[in-house]
mmCIF file of C-alpha atoms and ligand atoms in Angstrom:
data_model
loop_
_atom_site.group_PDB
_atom_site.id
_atom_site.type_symbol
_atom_site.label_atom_id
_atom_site.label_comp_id
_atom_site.label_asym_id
_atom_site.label_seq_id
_atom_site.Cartn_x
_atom_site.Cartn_y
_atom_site.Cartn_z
ATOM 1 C CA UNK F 1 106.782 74.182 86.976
ATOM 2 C CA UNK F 2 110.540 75.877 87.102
ATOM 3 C CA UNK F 3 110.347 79.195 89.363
ATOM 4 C CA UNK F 4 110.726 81.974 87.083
ATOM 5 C CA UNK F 5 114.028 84.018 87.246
ATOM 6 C CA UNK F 6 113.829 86.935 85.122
ATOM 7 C CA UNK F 7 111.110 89.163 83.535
ATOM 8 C CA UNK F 8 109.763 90.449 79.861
ATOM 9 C CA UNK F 9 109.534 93.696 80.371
ATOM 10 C CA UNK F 10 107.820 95.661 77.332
ATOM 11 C CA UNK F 11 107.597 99.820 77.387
ATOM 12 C CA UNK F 12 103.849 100.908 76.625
ATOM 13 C CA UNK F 13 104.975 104.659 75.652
ATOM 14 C CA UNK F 14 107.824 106.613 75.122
ATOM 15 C CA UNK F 15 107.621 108.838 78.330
ATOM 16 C CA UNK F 16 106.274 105.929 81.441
ATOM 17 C CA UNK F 17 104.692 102.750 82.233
ATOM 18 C CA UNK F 18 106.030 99.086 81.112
ATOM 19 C CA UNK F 19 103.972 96.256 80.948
ATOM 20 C CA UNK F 20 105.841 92.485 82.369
ATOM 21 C CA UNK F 21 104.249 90.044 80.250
ATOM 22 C CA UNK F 22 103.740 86.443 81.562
ATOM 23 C CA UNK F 23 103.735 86.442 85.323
ATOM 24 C CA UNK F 24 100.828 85.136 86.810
ATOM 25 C CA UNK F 25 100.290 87.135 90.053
ATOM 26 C CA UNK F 26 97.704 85.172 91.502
ATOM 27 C CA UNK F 27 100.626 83.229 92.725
ATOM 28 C CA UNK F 28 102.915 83.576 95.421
ATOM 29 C CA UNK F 29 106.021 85.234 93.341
ATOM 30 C CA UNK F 30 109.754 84.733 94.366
ATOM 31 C CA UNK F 31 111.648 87.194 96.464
ATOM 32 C CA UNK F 32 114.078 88.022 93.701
ATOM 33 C CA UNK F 33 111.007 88.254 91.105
ATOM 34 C CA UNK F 34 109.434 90.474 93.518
ATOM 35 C CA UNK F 35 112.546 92.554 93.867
ATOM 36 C CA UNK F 36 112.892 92.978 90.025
ATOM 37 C CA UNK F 37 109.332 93.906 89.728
ATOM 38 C CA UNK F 38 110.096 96.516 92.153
ATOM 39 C CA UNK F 39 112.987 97.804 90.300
ATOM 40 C CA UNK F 40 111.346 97.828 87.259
ATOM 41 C CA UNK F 41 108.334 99.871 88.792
ATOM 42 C CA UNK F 42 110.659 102.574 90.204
ATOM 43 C CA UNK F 43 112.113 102.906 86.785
ATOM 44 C CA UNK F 44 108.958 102.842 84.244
ATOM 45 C CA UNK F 45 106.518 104.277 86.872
ATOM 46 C CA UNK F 46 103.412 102.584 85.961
ATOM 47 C CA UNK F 47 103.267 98.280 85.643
ATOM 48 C CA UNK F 48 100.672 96.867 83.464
ATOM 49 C CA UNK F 49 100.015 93.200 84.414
ATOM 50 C CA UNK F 50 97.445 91.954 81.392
ATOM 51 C CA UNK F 51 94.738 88.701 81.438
ATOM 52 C CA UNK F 52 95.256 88.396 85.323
ATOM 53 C CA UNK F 53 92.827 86.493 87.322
ATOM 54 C CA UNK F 54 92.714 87.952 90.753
ATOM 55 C CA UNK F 55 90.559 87.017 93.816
ATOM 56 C CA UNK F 56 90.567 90.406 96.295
ATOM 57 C CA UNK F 57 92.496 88.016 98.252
ATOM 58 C CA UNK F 58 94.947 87.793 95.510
ATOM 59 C CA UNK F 59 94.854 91.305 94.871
ATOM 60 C CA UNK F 60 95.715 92.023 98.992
ATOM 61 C CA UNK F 61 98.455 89.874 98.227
ATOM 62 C CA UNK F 62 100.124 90.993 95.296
ATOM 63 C CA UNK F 63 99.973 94.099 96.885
ATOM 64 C CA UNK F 64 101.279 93.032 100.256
ATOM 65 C CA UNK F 65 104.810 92.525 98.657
ATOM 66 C CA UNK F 66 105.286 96.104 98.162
ATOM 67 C CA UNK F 67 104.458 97.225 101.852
ATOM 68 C CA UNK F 68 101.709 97.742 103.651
ATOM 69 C CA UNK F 69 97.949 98.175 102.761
ATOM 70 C CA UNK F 70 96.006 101.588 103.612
ATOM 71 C CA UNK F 71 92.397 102.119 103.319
ATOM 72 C CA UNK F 72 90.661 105.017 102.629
ATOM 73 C CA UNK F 73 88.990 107.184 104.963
ATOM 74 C CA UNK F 74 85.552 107.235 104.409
ATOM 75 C CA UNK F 75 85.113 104.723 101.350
ATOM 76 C CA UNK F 76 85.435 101.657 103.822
ATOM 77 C CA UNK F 77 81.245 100.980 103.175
ATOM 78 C CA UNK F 78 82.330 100.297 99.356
ATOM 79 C CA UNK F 79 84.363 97.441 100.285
ATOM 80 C CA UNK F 80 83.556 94.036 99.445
ATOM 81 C CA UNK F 81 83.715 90.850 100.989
ATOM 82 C CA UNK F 82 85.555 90.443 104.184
ATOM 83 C CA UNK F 83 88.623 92.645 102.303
ATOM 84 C CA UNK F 84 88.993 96.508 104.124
ATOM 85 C CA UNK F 85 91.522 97.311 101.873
ATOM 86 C CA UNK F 86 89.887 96.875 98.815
ATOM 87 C CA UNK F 87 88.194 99.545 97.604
ATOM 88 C CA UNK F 88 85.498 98.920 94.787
ATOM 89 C CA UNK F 89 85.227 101.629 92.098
ATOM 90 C CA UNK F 90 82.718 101.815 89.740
ATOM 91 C CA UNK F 91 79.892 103.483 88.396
ATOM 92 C CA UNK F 92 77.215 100.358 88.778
ATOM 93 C CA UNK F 93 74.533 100.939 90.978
ATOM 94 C CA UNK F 94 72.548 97.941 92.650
ATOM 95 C CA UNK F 95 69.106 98.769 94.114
ATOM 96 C CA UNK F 96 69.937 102.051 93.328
ATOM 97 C CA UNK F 97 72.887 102.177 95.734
ATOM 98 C CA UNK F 98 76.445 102.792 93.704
ATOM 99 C CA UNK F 99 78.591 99.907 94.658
ATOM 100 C CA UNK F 100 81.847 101.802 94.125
ATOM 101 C CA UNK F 101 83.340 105.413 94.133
ATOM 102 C CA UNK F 102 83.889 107.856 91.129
ATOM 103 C CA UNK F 103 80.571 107.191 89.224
ATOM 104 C CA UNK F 104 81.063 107.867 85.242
ATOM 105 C CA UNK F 105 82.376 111.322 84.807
ATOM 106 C CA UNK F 106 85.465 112.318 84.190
ATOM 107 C CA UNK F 107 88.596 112.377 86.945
ATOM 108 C CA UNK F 108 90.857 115.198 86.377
ATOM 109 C CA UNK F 109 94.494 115.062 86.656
ATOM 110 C CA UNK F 110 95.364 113.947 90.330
ATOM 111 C CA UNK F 111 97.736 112.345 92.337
ATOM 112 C CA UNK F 112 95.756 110.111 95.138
ATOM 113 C CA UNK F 113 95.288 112.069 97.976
ATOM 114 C CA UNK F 114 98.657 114.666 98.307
ATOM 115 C CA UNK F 115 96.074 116.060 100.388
ATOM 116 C CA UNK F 116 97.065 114.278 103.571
ATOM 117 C CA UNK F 117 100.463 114.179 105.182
ATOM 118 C CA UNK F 118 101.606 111.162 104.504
ATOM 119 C CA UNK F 119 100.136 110.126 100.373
ATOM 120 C CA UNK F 120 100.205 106.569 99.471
ATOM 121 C CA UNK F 121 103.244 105.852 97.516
ATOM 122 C CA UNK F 122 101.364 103.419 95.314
ATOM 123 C CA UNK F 123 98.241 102.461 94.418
ATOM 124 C CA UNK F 124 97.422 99.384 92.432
ATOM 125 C CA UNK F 125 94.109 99.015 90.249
ATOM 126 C CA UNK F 126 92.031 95.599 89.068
ATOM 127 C CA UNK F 127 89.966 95.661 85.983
ATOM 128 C CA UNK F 128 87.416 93.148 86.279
ATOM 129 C CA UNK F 129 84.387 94.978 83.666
ATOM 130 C CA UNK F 130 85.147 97.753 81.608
ATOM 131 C CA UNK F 131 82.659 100.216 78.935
ATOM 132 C CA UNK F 132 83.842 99.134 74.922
ATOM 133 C CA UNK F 133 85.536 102.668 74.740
ATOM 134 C CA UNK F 134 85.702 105.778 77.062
ATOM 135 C CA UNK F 135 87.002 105.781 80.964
ATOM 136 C CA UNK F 136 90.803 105.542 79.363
ATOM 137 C CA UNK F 137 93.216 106.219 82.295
ATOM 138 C CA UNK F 138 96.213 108.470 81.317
ATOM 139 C CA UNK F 139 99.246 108.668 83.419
ATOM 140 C CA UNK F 140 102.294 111.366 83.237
ATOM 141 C CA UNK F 141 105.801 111.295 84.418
ATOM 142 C CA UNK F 142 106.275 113.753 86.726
ATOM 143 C CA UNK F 143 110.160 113.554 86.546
ATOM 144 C CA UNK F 144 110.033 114.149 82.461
ATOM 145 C CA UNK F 145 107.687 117.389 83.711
ATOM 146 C CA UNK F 146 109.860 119.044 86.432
ATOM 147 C CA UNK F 147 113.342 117.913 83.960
ATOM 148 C CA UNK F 148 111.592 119.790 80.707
ATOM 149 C CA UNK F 149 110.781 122.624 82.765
ATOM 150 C CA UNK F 150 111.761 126.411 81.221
ATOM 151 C CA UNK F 151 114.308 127.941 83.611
ATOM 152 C CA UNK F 152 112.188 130.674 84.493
ATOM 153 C CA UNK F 153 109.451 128.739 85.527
ATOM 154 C CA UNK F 154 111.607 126.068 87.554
ATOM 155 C CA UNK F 155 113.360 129.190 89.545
ATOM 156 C CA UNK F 156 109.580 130.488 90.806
ATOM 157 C CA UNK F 157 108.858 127.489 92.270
ATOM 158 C CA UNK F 158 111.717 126.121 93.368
ATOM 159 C CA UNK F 159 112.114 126.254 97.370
ATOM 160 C CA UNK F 160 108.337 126.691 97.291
ATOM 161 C CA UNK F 161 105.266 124.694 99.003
ATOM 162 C CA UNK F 162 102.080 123.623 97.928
ATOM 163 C CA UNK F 163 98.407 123.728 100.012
ATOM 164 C CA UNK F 164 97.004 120.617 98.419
ATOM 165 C CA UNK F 165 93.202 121.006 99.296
ATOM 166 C CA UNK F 166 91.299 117.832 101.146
ATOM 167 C CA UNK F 167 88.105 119.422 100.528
ATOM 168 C CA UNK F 168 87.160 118.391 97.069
ATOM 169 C CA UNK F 169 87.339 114.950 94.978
ATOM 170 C CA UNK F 170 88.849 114.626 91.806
ATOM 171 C CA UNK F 171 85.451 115.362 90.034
ATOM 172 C CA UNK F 172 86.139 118.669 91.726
ATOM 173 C CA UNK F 173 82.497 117.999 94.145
ATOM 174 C CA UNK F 174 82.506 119.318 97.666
ATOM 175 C CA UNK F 175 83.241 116.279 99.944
ATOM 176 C CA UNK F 176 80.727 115.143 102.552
ATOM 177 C CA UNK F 177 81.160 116.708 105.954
ATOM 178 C CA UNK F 178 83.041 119.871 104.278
ATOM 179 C CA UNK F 179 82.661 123.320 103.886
ATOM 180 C CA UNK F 180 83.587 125.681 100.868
ATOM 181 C CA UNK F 181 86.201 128.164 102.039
ATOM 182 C CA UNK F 182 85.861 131.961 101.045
ATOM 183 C CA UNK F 183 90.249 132.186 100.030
ATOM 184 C CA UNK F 184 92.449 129.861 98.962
ATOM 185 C CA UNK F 185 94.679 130.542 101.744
ATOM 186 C CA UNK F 186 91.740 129.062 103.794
ATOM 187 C CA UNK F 187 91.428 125.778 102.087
ATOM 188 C CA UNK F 188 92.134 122.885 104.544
ATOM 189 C CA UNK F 189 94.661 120.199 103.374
ATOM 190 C CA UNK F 190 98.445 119.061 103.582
ATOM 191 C CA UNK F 191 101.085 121.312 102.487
ATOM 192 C CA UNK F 192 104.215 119.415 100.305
ATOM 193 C CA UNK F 193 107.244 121.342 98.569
ATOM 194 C CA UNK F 194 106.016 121.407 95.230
ATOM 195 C CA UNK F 195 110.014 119.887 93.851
ATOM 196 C CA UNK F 196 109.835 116.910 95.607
ATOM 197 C CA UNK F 197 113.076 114.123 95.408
ATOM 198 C CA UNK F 198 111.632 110.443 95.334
ATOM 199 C CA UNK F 199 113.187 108.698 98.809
ATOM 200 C CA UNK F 200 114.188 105.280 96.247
ATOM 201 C CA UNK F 201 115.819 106.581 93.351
ATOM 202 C CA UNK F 202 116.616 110.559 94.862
ATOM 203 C CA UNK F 203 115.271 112.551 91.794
ATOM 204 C CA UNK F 204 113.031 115.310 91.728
ATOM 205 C CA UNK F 205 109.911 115.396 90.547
ATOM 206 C CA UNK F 206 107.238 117.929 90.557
ATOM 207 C CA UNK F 207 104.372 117.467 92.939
ATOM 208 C CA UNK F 208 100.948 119.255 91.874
ATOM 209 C CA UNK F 209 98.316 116.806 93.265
ATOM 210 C CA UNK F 210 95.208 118.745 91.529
ATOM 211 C CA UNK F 211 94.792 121.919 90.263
ATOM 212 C CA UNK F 212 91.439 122.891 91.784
ATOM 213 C CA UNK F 213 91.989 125.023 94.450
ATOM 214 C CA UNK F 214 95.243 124.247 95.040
ATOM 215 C CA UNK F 215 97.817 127.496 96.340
ATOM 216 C CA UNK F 216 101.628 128.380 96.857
ATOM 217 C CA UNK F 217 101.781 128.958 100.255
ATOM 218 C CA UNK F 218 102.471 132.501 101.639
ATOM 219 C CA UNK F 219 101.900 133.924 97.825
ATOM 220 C CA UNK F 220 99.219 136.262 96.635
ATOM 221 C CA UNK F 221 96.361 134.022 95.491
ATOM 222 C CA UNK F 222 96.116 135.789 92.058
ATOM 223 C CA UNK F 223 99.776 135.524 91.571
ATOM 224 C CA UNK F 224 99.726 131.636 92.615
ATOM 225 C CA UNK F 225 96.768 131.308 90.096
ATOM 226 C CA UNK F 226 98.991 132.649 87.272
ATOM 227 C CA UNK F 227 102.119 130.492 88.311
ATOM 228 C CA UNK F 228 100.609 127.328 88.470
ATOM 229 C CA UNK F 229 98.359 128.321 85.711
ATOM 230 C CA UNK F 230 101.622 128.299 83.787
ATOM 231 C CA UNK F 231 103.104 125.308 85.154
ATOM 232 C CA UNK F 232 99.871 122.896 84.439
ATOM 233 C CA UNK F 233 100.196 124.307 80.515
ATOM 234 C CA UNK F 234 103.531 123.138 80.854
ATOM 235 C CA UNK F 235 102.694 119.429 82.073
ATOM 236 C CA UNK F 236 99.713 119.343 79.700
ATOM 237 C CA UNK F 237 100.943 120.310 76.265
ATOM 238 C CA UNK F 238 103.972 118.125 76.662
ATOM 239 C CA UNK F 239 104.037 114.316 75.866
ATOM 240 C CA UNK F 240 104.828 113.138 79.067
ATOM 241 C CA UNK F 241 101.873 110.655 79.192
ATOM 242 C CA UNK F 242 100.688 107.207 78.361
ATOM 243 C CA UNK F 243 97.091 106.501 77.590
ATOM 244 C CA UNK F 244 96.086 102.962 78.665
ATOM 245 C CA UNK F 245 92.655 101.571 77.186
ATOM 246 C CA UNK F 246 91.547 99.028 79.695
ATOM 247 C CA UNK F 247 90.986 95.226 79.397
ATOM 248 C CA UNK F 248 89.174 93.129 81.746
ATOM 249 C CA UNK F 249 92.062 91.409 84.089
ATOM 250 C CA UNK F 250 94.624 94.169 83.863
ATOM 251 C CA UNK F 251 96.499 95.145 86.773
ATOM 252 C CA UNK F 252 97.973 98.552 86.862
ATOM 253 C CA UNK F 253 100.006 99.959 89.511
ATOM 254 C CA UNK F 254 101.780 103.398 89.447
ATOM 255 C CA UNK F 255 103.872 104.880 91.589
ATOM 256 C CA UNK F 256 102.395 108.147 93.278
ATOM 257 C CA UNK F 257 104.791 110.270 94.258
ATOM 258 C CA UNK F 258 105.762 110.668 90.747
ATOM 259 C CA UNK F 259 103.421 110.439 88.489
ATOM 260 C CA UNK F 260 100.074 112.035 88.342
ATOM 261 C CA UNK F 261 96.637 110.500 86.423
ATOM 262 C CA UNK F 262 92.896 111.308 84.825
ATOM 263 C CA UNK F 263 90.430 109.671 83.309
ATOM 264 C CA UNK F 264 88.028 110.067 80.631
ATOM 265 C CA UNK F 265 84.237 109.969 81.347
ATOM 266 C CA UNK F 266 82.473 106.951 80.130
ATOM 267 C CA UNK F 267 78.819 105.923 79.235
ATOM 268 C CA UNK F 268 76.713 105.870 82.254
ATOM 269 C CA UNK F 269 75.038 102.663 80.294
ATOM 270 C CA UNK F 270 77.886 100.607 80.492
ATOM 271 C CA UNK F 271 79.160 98.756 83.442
ATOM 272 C CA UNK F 272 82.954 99.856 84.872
ATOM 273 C CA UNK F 273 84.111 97.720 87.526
ATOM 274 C CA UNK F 274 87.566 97.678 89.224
ATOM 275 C CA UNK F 275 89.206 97.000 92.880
ATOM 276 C CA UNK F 276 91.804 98.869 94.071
ATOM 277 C CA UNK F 277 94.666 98.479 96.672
ATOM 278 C CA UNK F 278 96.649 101.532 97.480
ATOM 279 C CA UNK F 279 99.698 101.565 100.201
ATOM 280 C CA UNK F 280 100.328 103.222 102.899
ATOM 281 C CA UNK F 281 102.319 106.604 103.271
ATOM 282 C CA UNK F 282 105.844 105.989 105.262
ATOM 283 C CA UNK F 283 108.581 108.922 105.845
ATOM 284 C CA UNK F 284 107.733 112.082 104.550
ATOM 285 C CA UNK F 285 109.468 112.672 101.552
ATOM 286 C CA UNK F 286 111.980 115.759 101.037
ATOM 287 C CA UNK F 287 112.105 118.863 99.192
ATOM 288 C CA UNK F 288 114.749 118.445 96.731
ATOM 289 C CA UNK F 289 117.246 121.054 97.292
HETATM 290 C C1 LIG W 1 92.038 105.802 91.313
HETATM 291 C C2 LIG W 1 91.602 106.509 90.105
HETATM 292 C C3 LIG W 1 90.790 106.229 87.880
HETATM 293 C C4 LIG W 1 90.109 105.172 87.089
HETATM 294 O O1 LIG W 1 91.647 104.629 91.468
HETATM 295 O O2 LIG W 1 92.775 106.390 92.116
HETATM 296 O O3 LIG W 1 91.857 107.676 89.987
HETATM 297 O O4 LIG W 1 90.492 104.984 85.949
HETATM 298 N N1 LIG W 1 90.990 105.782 89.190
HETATM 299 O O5 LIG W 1 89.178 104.555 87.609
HETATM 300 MN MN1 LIG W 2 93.209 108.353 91.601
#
């Protein structure tokens, strides 16, 4: 077979996410078509890879070429195989013990864990069986969000930092081993200015992780309430989204430090099964000034 060269790159919205049609990546992949995949990830955000076969070895793999692999604390026991770093999530239960994480409700808007210090700057997700309709995943650029921001609102926030609280999952359930605080300004968690510039291509981006419980440091809890009350309207009546309706043997990976996602509950009936990869966090990244 002739090494491939280039790639077929096809938008899947208007505001994010491209899907590169043809490349099998099962297979060890060329240096330079790793390098344009990488590009074209930093530019459209989210990659769709359709009709992929992958092994979790294969899925390690793929994933490997983009830096290196993190697990997550305290999901290791839903790994399969001999594989640490893949994570299963689903909402199938065998022997009545779930075999995955997130169960079948729905996943509000979140970027994976801005909770900690260091987030994962990717994190890439394997379809292998997926319910005839519900448990869409939607994306949004978090560029297009900050850039269409009203004046007003960009000059509250800017300079400001975020408390993004550890203490709750993006079902918005207490986590095990944690404790409800009584005031925001208690909630445990890692703290990142909320205009954040991304270290590859240097533009700002806003950077809300959830909005449960999360707080502008130093500011009167009410008062934060109202401002990022007003700044999640913003990012939510806007079009800055892609909806993507699952296939078995899709491959999607986004980029996390700009883009935040959700997704839609699903019938508990119907089997949802997909492994997950996600990197691990490097340099912290800077407050854009
Ligand atoms: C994730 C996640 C949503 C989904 O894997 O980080 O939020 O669609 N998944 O399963
Ligand atoms: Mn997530």
């Amino acid at each position: 077979m002739m090494p491939q060269s280039s790639l077929d790159i096809q938008p899947v919205s208007k505001s994010l996410g491209a899907e590169i049609i043809n490349v099998d990546i099962s297979q060890p992949l060329s240096a330079s078509l790793i390098d344009e995949i990488h590009k074209s990830w930093l530019k459209n955000l989210v990659l769709l890879f359709r009709n992929q076969t992958l092994s979790d070895a294969d899925l390690v793999a793929f994933s490997r070429n983009f830096g290196d692999l993190d697990s997550v604390p305290g999901w290791e026991p839903f790994s399969p195989d001999t594989h640490p770093e893949v994570l299963v999530v689903s909402n199938v239960q065998e022997n009545g013990t779930p075999i995955g994480v997130l169960g079948d409700g729905e996943a509000s808007w979140h970027t994976d864990m801005a909770y900690i210090a260091k987030p994962p700057p990717a994190s890439l997700l394997y379809s292998l069986e997926v319910p005839d309709t519900g448990g869409d995943t939607c994306f949004m650029n978090m560029y297009d969000a900050l850039d269409a921001l009203p004046d007003d609102l960009r000059r509250a926030i800017e300079g400001k930092t975020l408390n993004h609280d550890s203490s709750h999952d993006s079902g918005g359930n207490l986590r095990p081993n944690h404790q409800m605080f009584t005031s925001l300004a208690e909630a445990p968690g890692a703290r990142h200015p909320i205009i954040r510039k991304h270290p590859d291509t240097g533009r700002p981006a806003l950077f809300l992780g959830r909005r449960l419980h999360a707080w502008i440091v130093g500011m009167d809890v009410a008062q934060s309430d109202a401002l990022l009350d007003r700044l999640w309207e913003h990012c939510l009546q806007e079009d800055f989204t892609y909806r993507h309706e699952w296939q078995p043997g899709d491959l999607l990976m986004w980029d996390n430090r700009v883009t935040m996602h959700r997704r839609d509950p699903f019938d508990g009936g119907a089997r949802r099964v997909m492994h997950r990869t996600q990197l691990k966090g490097i340099a912290g990244v800077e407050a854009a000034a």
